[in-house]
Structure formats: structure tokens, C-alpha cells
XYZ file of C-alpha atoms in Angstrom:
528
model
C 11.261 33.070 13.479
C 8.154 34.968 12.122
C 6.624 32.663 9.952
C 4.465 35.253 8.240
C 7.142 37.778 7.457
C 9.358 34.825 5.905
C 6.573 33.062 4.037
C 5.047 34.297 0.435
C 1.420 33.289 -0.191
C 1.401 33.996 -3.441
C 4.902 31.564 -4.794
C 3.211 28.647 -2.451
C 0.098 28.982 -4.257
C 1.923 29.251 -8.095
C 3.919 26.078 -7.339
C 0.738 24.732 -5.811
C -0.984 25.447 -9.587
C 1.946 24.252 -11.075
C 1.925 20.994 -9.456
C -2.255 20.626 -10.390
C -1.475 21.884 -13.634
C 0.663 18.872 -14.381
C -1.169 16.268 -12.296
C -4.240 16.990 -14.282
C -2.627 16.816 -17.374
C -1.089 13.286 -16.698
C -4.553 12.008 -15.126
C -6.456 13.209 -18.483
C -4.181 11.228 -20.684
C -3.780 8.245 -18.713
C -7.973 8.134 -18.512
C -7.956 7.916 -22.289
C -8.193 4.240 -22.566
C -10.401 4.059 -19.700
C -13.127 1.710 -21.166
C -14.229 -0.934 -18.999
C -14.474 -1.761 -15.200
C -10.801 -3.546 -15.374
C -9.071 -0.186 -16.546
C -11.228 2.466 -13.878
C -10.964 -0.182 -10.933
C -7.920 -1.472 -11.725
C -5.409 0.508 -14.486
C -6.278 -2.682 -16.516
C -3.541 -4.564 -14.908
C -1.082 -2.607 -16.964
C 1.841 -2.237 -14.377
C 4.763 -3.138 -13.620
C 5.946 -4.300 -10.142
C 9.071 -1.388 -9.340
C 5.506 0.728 -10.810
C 3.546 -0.333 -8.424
C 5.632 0.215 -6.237
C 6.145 3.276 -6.315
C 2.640 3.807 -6.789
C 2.102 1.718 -3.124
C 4.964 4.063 -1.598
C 3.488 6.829 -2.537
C -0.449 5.973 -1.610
C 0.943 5.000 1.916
C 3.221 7.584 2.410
C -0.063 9.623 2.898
C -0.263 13.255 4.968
C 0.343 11.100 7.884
C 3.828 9.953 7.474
C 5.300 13.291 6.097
C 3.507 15.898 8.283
C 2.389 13.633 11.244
C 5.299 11.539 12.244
C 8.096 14.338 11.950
C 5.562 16.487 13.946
C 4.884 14.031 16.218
C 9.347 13.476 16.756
C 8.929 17.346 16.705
C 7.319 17.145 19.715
C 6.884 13.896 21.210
C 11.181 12.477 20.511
C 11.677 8.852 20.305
C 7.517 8.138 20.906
C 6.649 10.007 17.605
C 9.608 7.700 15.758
C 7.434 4.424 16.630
C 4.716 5.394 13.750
C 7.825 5.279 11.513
C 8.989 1.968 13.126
C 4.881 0.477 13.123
C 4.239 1.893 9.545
C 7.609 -0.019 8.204
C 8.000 -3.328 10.011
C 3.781 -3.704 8.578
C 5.183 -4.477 5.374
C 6.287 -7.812 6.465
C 3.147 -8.906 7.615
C 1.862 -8.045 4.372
C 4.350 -9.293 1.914
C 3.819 -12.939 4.285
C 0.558 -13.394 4.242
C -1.931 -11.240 1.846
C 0.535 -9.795 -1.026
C 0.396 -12.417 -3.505
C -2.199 -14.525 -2.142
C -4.838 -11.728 -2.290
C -3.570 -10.929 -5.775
C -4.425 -14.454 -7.020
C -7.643 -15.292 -5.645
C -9.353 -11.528 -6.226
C -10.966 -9.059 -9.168
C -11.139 -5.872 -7.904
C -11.805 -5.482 -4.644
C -10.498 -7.133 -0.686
C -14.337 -8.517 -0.903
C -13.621 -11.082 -3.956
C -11.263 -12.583 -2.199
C -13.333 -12.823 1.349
C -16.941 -13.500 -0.551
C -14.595 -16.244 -2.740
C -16.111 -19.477 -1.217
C -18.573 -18.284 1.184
C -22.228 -16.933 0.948
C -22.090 -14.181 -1.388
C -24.083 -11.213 -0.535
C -24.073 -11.224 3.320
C -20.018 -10.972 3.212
C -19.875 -8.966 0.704
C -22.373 -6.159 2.637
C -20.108 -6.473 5.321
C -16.476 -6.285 3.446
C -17.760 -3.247 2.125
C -19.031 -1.230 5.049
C -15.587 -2.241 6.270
C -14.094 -0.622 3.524
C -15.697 2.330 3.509
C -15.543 3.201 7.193
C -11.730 2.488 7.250
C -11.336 4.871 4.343
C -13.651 7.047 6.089
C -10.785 7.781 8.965
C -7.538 7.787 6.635
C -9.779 10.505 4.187
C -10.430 12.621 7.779
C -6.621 12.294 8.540
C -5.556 13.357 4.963
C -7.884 16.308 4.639
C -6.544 17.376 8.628
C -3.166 17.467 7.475
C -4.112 19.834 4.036
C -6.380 22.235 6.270
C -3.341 22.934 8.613
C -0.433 22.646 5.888
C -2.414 25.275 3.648
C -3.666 27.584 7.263
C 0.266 27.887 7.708
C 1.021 28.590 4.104
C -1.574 31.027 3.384
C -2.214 32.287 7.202
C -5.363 31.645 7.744
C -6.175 31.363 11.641
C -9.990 30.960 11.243
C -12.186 27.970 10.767
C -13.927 29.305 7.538
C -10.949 29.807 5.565
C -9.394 26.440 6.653
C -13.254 25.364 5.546
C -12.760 26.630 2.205
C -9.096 25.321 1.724
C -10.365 21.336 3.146
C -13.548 22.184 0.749
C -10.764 22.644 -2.501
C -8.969 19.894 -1.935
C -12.025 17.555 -1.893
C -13.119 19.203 -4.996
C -9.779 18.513 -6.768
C -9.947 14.804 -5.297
C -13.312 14.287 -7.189
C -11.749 15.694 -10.382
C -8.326 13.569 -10.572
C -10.879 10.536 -9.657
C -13.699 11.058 -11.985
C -11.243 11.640 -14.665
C -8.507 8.851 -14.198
C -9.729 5.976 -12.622
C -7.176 3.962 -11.394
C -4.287 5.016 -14.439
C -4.597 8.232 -13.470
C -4.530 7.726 -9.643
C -1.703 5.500 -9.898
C 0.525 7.680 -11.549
C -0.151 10.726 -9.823
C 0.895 8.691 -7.056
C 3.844 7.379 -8.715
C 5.038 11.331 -9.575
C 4.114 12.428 -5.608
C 6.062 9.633 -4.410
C 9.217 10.466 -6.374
C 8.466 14.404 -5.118
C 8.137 13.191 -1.342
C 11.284 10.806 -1.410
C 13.564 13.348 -2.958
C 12.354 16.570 -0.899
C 12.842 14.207 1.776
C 16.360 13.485 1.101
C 17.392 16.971 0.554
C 16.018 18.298 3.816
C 17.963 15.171 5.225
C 20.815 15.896 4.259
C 20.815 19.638 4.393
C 19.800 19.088 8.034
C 23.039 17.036 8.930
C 24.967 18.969 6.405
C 24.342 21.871 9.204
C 25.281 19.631 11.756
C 28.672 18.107 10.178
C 26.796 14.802 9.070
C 27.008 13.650 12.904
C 24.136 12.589 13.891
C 24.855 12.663 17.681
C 24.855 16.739 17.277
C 21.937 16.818 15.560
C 20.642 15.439 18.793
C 22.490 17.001 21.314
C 21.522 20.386 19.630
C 17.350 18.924 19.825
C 18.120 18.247 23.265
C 19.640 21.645 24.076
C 16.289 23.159 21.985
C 14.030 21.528 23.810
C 15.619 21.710 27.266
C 14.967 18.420 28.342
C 16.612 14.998 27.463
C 13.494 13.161 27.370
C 13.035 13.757 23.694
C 15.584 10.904 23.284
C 14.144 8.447 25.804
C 11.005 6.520 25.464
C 8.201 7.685 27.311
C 7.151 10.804 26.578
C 3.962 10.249 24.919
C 3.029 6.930 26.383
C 5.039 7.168 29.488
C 2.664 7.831 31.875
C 0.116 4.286 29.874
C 2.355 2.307 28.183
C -0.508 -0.225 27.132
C -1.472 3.070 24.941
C 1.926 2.294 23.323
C 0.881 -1.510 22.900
C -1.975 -1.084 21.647
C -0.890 1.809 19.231
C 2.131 -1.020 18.095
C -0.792 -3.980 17.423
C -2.878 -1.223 15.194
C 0.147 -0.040 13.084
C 1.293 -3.662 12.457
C -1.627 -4.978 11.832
C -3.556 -2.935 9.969
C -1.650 -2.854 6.614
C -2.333 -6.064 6.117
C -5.882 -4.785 6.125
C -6.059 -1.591 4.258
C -8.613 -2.160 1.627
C -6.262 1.039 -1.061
C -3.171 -0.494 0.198
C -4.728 -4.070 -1.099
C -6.618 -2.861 -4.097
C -2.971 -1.796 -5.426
C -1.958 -5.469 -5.850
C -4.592 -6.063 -8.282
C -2.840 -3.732 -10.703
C -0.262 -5.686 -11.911
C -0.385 -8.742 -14.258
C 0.758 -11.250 -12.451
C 1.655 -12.605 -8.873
C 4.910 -12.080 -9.621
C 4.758 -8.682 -9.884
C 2.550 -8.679 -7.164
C 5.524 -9.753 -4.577
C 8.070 -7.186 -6.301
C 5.445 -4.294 -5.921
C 5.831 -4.948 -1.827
C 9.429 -5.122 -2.050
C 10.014 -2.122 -3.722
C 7.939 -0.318 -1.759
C 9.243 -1.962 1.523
C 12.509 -0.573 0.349
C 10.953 3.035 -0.880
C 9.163 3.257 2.328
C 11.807 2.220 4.430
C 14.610 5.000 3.544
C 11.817 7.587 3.722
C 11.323 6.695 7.374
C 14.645 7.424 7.858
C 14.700 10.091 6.438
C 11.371 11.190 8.970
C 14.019 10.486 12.102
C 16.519 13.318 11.041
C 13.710 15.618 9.703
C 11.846 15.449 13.502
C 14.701 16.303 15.464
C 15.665 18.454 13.116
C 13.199 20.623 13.712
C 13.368 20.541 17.122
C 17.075 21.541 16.933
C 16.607 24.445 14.517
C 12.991 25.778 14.403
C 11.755 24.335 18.411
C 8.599 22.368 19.884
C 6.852 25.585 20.705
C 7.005 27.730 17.056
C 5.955 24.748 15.802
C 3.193 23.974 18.658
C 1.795 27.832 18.238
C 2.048 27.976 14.392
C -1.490 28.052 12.580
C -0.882 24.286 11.135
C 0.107 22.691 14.662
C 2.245 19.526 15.565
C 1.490 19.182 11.715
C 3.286 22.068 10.565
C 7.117 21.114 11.673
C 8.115 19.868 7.852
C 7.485 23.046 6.514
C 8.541 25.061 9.081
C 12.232 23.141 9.001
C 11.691 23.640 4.960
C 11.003 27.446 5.807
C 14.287 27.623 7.935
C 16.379 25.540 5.915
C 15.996 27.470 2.275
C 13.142 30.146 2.865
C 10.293 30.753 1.054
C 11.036 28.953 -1.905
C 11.818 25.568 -0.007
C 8.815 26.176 1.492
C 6.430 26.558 -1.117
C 8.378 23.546 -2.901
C 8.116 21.157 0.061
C 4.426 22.337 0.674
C 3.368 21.808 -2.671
C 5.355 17.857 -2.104
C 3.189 17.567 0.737
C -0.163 18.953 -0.727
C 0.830 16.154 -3.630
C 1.148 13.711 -0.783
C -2.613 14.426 0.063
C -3.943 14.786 -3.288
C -2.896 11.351 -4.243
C -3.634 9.622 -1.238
C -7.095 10.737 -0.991
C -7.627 9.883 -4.965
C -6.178 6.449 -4.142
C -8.521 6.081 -0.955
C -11.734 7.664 -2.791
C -11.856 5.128 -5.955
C -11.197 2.138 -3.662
C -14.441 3.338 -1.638
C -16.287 3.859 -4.966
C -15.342 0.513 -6.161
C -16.315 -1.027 -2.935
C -19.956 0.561 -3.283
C -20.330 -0.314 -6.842
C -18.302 -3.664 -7.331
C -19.470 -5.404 -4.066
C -22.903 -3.291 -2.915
C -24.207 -2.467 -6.027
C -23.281 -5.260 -8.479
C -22.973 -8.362 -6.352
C -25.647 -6.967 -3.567
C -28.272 -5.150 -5.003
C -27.621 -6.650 -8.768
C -26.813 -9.997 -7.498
C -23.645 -10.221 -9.715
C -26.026 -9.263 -13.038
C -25.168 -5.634 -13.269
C -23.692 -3.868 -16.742
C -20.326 -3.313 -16.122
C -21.129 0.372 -18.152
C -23.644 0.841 -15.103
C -20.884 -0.154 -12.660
C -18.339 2.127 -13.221
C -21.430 4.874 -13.916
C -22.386 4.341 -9.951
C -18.734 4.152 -8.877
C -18.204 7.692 -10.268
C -21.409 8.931 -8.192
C -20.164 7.191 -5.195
C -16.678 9.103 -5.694
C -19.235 12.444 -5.307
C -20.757 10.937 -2.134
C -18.131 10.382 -0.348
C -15.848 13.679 -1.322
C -18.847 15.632 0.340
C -18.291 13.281 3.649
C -14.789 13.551 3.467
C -14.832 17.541 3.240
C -17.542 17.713 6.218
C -15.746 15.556 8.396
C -12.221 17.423 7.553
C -13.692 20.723 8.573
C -14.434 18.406 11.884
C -11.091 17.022 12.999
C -8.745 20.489 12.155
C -5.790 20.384 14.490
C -5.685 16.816 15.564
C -2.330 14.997 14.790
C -3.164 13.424 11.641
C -0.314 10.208 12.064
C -2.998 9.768 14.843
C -6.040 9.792 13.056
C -4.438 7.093 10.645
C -3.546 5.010 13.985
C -7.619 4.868 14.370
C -8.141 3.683 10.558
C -5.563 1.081 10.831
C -6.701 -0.297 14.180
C -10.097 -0.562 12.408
C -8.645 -2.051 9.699
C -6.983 -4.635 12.181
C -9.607 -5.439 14.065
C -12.353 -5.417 11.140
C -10.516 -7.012 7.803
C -7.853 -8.719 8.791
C -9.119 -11.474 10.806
C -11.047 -12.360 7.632
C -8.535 -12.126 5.181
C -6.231 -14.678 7.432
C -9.274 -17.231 8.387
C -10.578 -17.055 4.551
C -7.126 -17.946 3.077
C -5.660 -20.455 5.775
C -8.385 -21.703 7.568
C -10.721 -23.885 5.540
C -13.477 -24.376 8.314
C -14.193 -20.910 8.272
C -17.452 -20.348 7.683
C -19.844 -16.998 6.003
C -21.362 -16.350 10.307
C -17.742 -16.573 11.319
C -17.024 -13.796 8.694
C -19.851 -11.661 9.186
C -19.272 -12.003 12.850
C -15.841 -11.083 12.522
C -16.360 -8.117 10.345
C -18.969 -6.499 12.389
C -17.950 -7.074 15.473
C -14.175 -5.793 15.118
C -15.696 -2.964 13.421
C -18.067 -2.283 15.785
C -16.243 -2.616 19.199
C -13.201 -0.284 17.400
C -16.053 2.747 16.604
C -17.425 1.812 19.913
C -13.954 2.291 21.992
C -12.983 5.388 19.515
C -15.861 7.365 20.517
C -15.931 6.808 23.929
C -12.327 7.050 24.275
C -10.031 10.521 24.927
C -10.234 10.719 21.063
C -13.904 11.938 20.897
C -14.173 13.808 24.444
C -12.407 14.114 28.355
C -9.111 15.809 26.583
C -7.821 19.322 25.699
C -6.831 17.135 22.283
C -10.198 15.812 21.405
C -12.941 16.069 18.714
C -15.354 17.694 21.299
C -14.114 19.996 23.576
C -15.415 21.369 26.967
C -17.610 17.771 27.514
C -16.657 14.617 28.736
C -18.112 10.667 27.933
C -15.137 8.715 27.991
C -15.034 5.830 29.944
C -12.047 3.558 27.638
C -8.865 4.896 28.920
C -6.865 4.077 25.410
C -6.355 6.597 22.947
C -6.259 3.546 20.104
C -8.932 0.428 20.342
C -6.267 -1.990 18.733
C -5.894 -4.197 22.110
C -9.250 -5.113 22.596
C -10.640 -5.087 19.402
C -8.088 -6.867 17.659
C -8.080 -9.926 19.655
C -11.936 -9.534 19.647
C -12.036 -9.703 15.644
C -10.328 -12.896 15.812
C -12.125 -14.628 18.580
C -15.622 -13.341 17.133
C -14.254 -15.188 13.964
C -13.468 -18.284 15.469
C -16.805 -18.944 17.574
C -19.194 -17.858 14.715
C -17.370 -20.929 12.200
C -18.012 -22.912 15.147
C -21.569 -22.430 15.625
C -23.397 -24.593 13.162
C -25.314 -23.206 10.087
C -28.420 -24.404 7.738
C -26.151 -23.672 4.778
C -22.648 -25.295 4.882
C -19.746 -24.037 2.756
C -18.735 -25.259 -0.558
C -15.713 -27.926 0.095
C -14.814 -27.760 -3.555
C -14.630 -23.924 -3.481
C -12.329 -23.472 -0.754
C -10.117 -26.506 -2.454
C -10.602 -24.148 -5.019
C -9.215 -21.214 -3.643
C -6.275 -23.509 -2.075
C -5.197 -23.667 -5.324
C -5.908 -20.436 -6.836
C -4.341 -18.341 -4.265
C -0.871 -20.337 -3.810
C -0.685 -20.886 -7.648
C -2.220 -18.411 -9.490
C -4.337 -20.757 -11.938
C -7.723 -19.210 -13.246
C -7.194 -15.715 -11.181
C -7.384 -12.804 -13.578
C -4.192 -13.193 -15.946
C -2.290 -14.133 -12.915
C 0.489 -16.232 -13.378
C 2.342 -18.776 -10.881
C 5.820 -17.802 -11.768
């Protein structure tokens, strides 16, 4: 299959305008009652749960679990299918333990709820560094996956053009985000997650439509495709280290629970009730896509093959549109690329205000203003944040072309894991926990997961890493999660142990007891 003779530049990029066109539209009138920090941090609480739901579905469904995973089953089989398993079975740590409680006891941002009856300022600083390096790695993996999904549309081999294109889509990020706030983000993730679920399903079932809805020659004709029947066994990826695998499962799991976007969402909603049917829905959204992924990944293995997809100009990341190219042509094509370019668009907007409210909310407000700052100010130096870090995100996109971007999330949630989550459990179920036990916990699962990530394959020793031709890797693991996981938590625990000048509040985390399992005095939260 030549993808260049089948594919039509010029109908992706119209359906590509198309899809702005409309985006835009809906983010400019949603932003039209944007008037204080509640409505630009958090859509004024104006959703509904099957809403948010959608809106949660469709900021997690990111670049990663459309292009990544089904290029990863492309190419990897049954390893590539555990993101779809990690990504889905996360949900239930999250509906457990942070869903609703997080929802009651915060404002804005994860940091109200970790700063709630500890010192301040010193957690705060930390929550937010957090936050902003985990979105720093999930805004690298999005803007990956657009530089190689737009390379293979428009076919463009070079570094500079896939420049430019990464350099667009951060541009366009800044717009929707400047504009919208979080109305406009939320429903332009609410429209892309509709787009993803339904081009999802028709690929689906076109692809076993082909094979006469039996599944078991779908994979038989993958297997026949590939030549080999280790596509359907595990241990083709992680064969050869299966504590990669382990430590890959831990991350994904994990690190939901600790995704500053994917917890900034709940505080959208009125009440904790809605809270706790957001997660469902979107468990149950999330869920059938992932099926859907399965089918998709050996389906193109079966009909376009691991090496068209391995040589084409987008990489492992190009095997969903190059099954949409086979399936229904150019047209498909350009429709399921535009989905997918949606997919990005919306995930980075969703990622991009939750950094900007981290910087102005916690940083600038609570830090630097010691809780005194004019909310008209705040939301002033959240917009110049969302500038900030659009330039860092389109730098380090041009950085990380042609790395697997279901990977590159693996790294933000295993930071995420290791750096947020610890807290979060300690601050709402431990009441001894103290503000060195948090600060320790923050900083050092942060730290030791950048340390092991850059001196790990990722960064050098591997014809797959960041810097090619040297080699300083000395931790064998492609993810941190293992080590720095259980090192979050201990770091945690022996930093409330060690005695401090300043002890903690009683009466504020009796406070919290109550606010978090009931819902009375959090912002119109209710305990029904």
C-alpha cells in the first residue's frame, strides 16, 4: 500500500479546518460568561455528571490511547493491549479512594486538598511543581503523537516541517485555552470524545465486518501477517524483563489516581454526587473504547502489517490511520485523522489550564500572595502561564518525534504515582501525617522518577531513545514506577515520623474528616 498515492493532503487538511472551525466557535461562546476564577478554573461548577463524563473520557482518552496503544498491539500483540488493560482497571482506584473525596475537601486545584490542614505554602510549592512536571510529560506525549499523525497525513519526512506542524498545534492549544477557560475546554472535550468513541466503533466493526464478526480470524489472519504467533502470547515487549512489565502495570494503575487534569475535572460539577457519576460514566465510556483499541491493533496487523506501519513517516503511531486509510480511503482517513488531531487538541487544552491554574491558584496566590491575591489578577497570570508553558510544550515536542507516545504517558503517570499520590492517600486517611512527610513525599517521588527516567534506556543506551549515538544509562527499566513508587510512600511515612517545631492542626484534619466523607462547607458540595 503506497500511502502517498492513496492519501489527499489537501481533504485531511479541510476536515482538519472544519473541525477548528467548529471547536473555536463552541469555545468562544462557552467563554462568554467567563467572569471569575470559579468559571476559567473550573466551568463554574456548571456540569452535569454523564457531562463530565464525557468530558473525563475524552481528556484521558488523550493521543496516547488512540494512536499509541493500537500502535503499540500493531506491533508489540498482547504486550501493547496491557496499556488498555492499566489505563481501564485505574479507574477503580480512583472512583475508591480520590473521586468524591477530593471533590469535597478542594477549590480548584489537587493542592487545596493536600495544603487543607497542613502548612500552607511549603506544600503548596511542592503540589505544584508536581503538577506541572507531570503535565510536562503527558503535553510531550500529546504533541509526539500530532507531529507524526500530521508527518503521515501531509508527508512530511523532515524535522522542520514536523517542527512547524508540533509549533501549530501549540499555537491552537493557547487559543482554545486563553479563550475558554475551563467551559470551553470541557466541551471541546466532550465533542472529541463523542468523535473518538464513534470513529472507534465504526473501524471496529468494519474491521470484523471483513472478517465475518469472528474474532478468532481476525487473529489468525494478524498472525498469518505478521508471520509469527507471538503477537498473541505475552512477551513480546517485556519478554526478555518482565519486571519492565511490573513496573509499567504499578505506573498505569497508579497514576490516575494522581493526575492533577484527570482530578481538576471533579471539581466541575456541583456536587459529590455528581462527582461519583462523572467516574462511572467515564469508567463505562473508557472501557468500550478499549475494546474497541483490541480489534483496531490487530486489525492492522492483519490488513495493513507491522512493517508499512513501522516505515511510514508517523511510526508505531501511525497504525489508526493507516487501518482508516485501508478500510475507506482517503476520506476515512482524513475523518479519523481529524478525530485524532481532536483527541490532541483537547487533551493538551485540558492539561495546559490545569498547569496554569496550578501556577496561579497555588504559586502565585497562596505562595507568592500568601492567599491575598485579586482573583482578576489570578486568572490574568493563569492566562500568561498558559503562554509559558505552550512554548515548553512545542520545544520539547520537536524533542521526543517518533517515540511511542502510550509510552511517554507511562513516564507521566509513573511520576504521577510516585509524586501525588502518596499524598493524596496519607492527607485523606492518615491523620498523623504531617507538612515534612508531604514535602518529603512529593519531592522525593518526583525526584527519584526524573532521576531513573533520565538515566534509564528512555533518555540514552537504545536505538529508541531521546539521545541517540551516546550512552549514560545505568537503571535497566524503561518505567521508574517500581522503585519510585514504593519510595513516595516510604519517604511519606518517615518524614510524619520525624518530629517538627510546628505540629498540625488536630481540629483541621477533624475538619477535613468531615468535609471530605460528607460534603459539609466544600464549595456547593452536597452529601447526597
Amino acid at each position: 500500500m503506497n500511502v502517498q498515492e492513496l492519501n489527499n493532503p489537501l481533504l485531511n487538511i479541510s476536515i482538519f479546518v472544519l473541525f477548528v472551525g467548529v471547536t473555536l466557535f463552541v469555545v468562544i461562546r462557552a467563554s462568554r460568561n467567563n467572569k471569575t476564577a470559579s468559571d476559567y478554573y473550573a466551568a463554574g461548577r456548571s456540569f452535569t455528571g454523564p457531562q463530565n463524563g464525557a468530558a473525563i473520557a475524552g481528556d484521558y482518552l488523550s493521543a496516547a490511547s488512540f494512536l499509541g496503544i493500537v500502535g503499540a498491539i500493531a506491533v508489540n500483540g498482547y504486550d501493547g493491549f496491557l496499556y488498555s488493560i492499566g489505563f481501564l482497571v485505574a479507574w477503580i482506584i480512583a472512583l475508591l479512594l480520590v473521586a468524591e473525596l477530593m471533590r469535597n475537601t478542594g477549590k480548584f486545584t489537587m493542592a487545596d486538598v493536600l495544603s487543607f490542614r497542613l502548612r500552607q505554602r511549603p506544600v503548596r510549592l511542592a503540589a505544584a511543581i508536581t503538577t506541572l512536571a507531570v503535565t510536562f510529560f503527558y503535553l510531550l506525549a500529546q504533541m509526539a503523537g500530532a507531529g507524526g499523525l500530521v508527518a503521515l497525513l501531509l508527508g512530511i519526512n523532515d524535522r522542520i516541517g514536523t517542527g512547524v506542524v508540533v509549533t501549530v498545534v501549540g499555537a491552537l492549544m493557547i487559543v482554545y485555552v486563553l479563550i475558554g477557560g475551563m467551559k470551553g475546554t470541557t466541551w471541546v472535550q466532550i465533542i472529541k470524545a463523542v468523535l473518538l468513541i464513534a470513529g472507534a466503533a465504526v473501524m471496529t466493526v468494519w474491521v470484523l465486518a471483513l472478517h465475518g464478526f469472528d474474532l478468532s480470524a481476525l487473529l489468525d489472519k494478524a498472525v498469518q501477517s505478521a508471520g509469527t504467533e507471538e503477537i498473541l502470547a505475552p512477551g513480546k515487549q517485556y519478554g526478555a524483563n518482565p519486571l519492565n512489565f511490573v513496573s509499567l502495570g504499578l505506573a498505569l494503575i497508579l497514576g490516575t489516581a494522581g493526575l492533577p487534569h484527570v482530578l481538576m475535572r471533579f471539581y466541575t460539577v456541583p456536587t459529590a454526587k455528581e462527582a461519583r457519576r462523572s467516574v462511572v460514566w467515564a469508567i463505562w465510556l473508557i472501557g468500550v473504547f478499549y475494546l474497541f483499541t483490541l480489534v483496531l491493533g490487530y486489525g492492522a496487523v492483519a490488513l495493513v502489517g507491522s512493517e508499512t506501519i513501522l516505515g511510514s513517516a508517523g511510526g508505531v503511531n501511525s497504525a489508526a490511520p493507516l487501518l482508516a486509510l485501508q478500510l475507506g480511503g482517503p476520506i476515512l482517513l482524513g475523518i479519523i485523522s481529524a478525530v485524532a488531531f481532536a483527541t490532541i487538541l483537547a487533551v493538551v487544552a485540558g492539561l495546559t489550564i490545569t498547569a496554569a491554574a496550578s501556577f496561579a491558584h497555588d504559586i502565585y496566590a497562596n505562595v507568592v500572595k500568601r492567599g491575598d491575591a485579586d482573583p482578576q489578577m489570578e486568572v490574568k497570570v493563569g492566562r500568561r502561564t498558559v503562554v509559558v508553558i505552550g512554548a515548553v510544550a512545542i520545544l520539547g515536542g520537536i524533542a521526543v518525534q517518533g517515540q511511542n507516545v502510550a509510552f511517554l504517558v507511562a513516564l507521566a503517570f509513573a511520576i504521577a504515582a510516585s509524586a501525588n499520590l502518596p499524598t493524596i492517600v496519607y492527607s485523606l486517611f492518615w491523620r498523623r501525617f504531617t507538612t515534612r512527610g508531604a514535602v518529603f513525599s512529593m519531592y522525593g517521588g518526583l525526584g527519584s522518577a526524573l532521576l531513573l527516567i533520565v538515566f534509564s534506556p528512555v533518555f540514552s543506551g537504545a536505538e529508541t531513545s531521546v539521545f541517540k549515538g551516546v550512552d549514560f544509562s545505568w537503571f535497566p527499566l524503561d518505567n521508574p514506577g517500581i522503585v519510585s513508587i514504593p519510595l513516595g510512600f516510604l519517604l511519606g511515612f518517615i518524614g510524619s515520623l520525624i518530629p517538627q517545631k510546628t505540629a498540625e492542626d488536630p481540629a483541621l484534619a477533624a475538619e477535613m474528616d468531615v468535609r471530605s466523607l460528607t460534603g459539609h462547607g466544600a464549595e456547593k458540595a452536597s452529601s447526597h
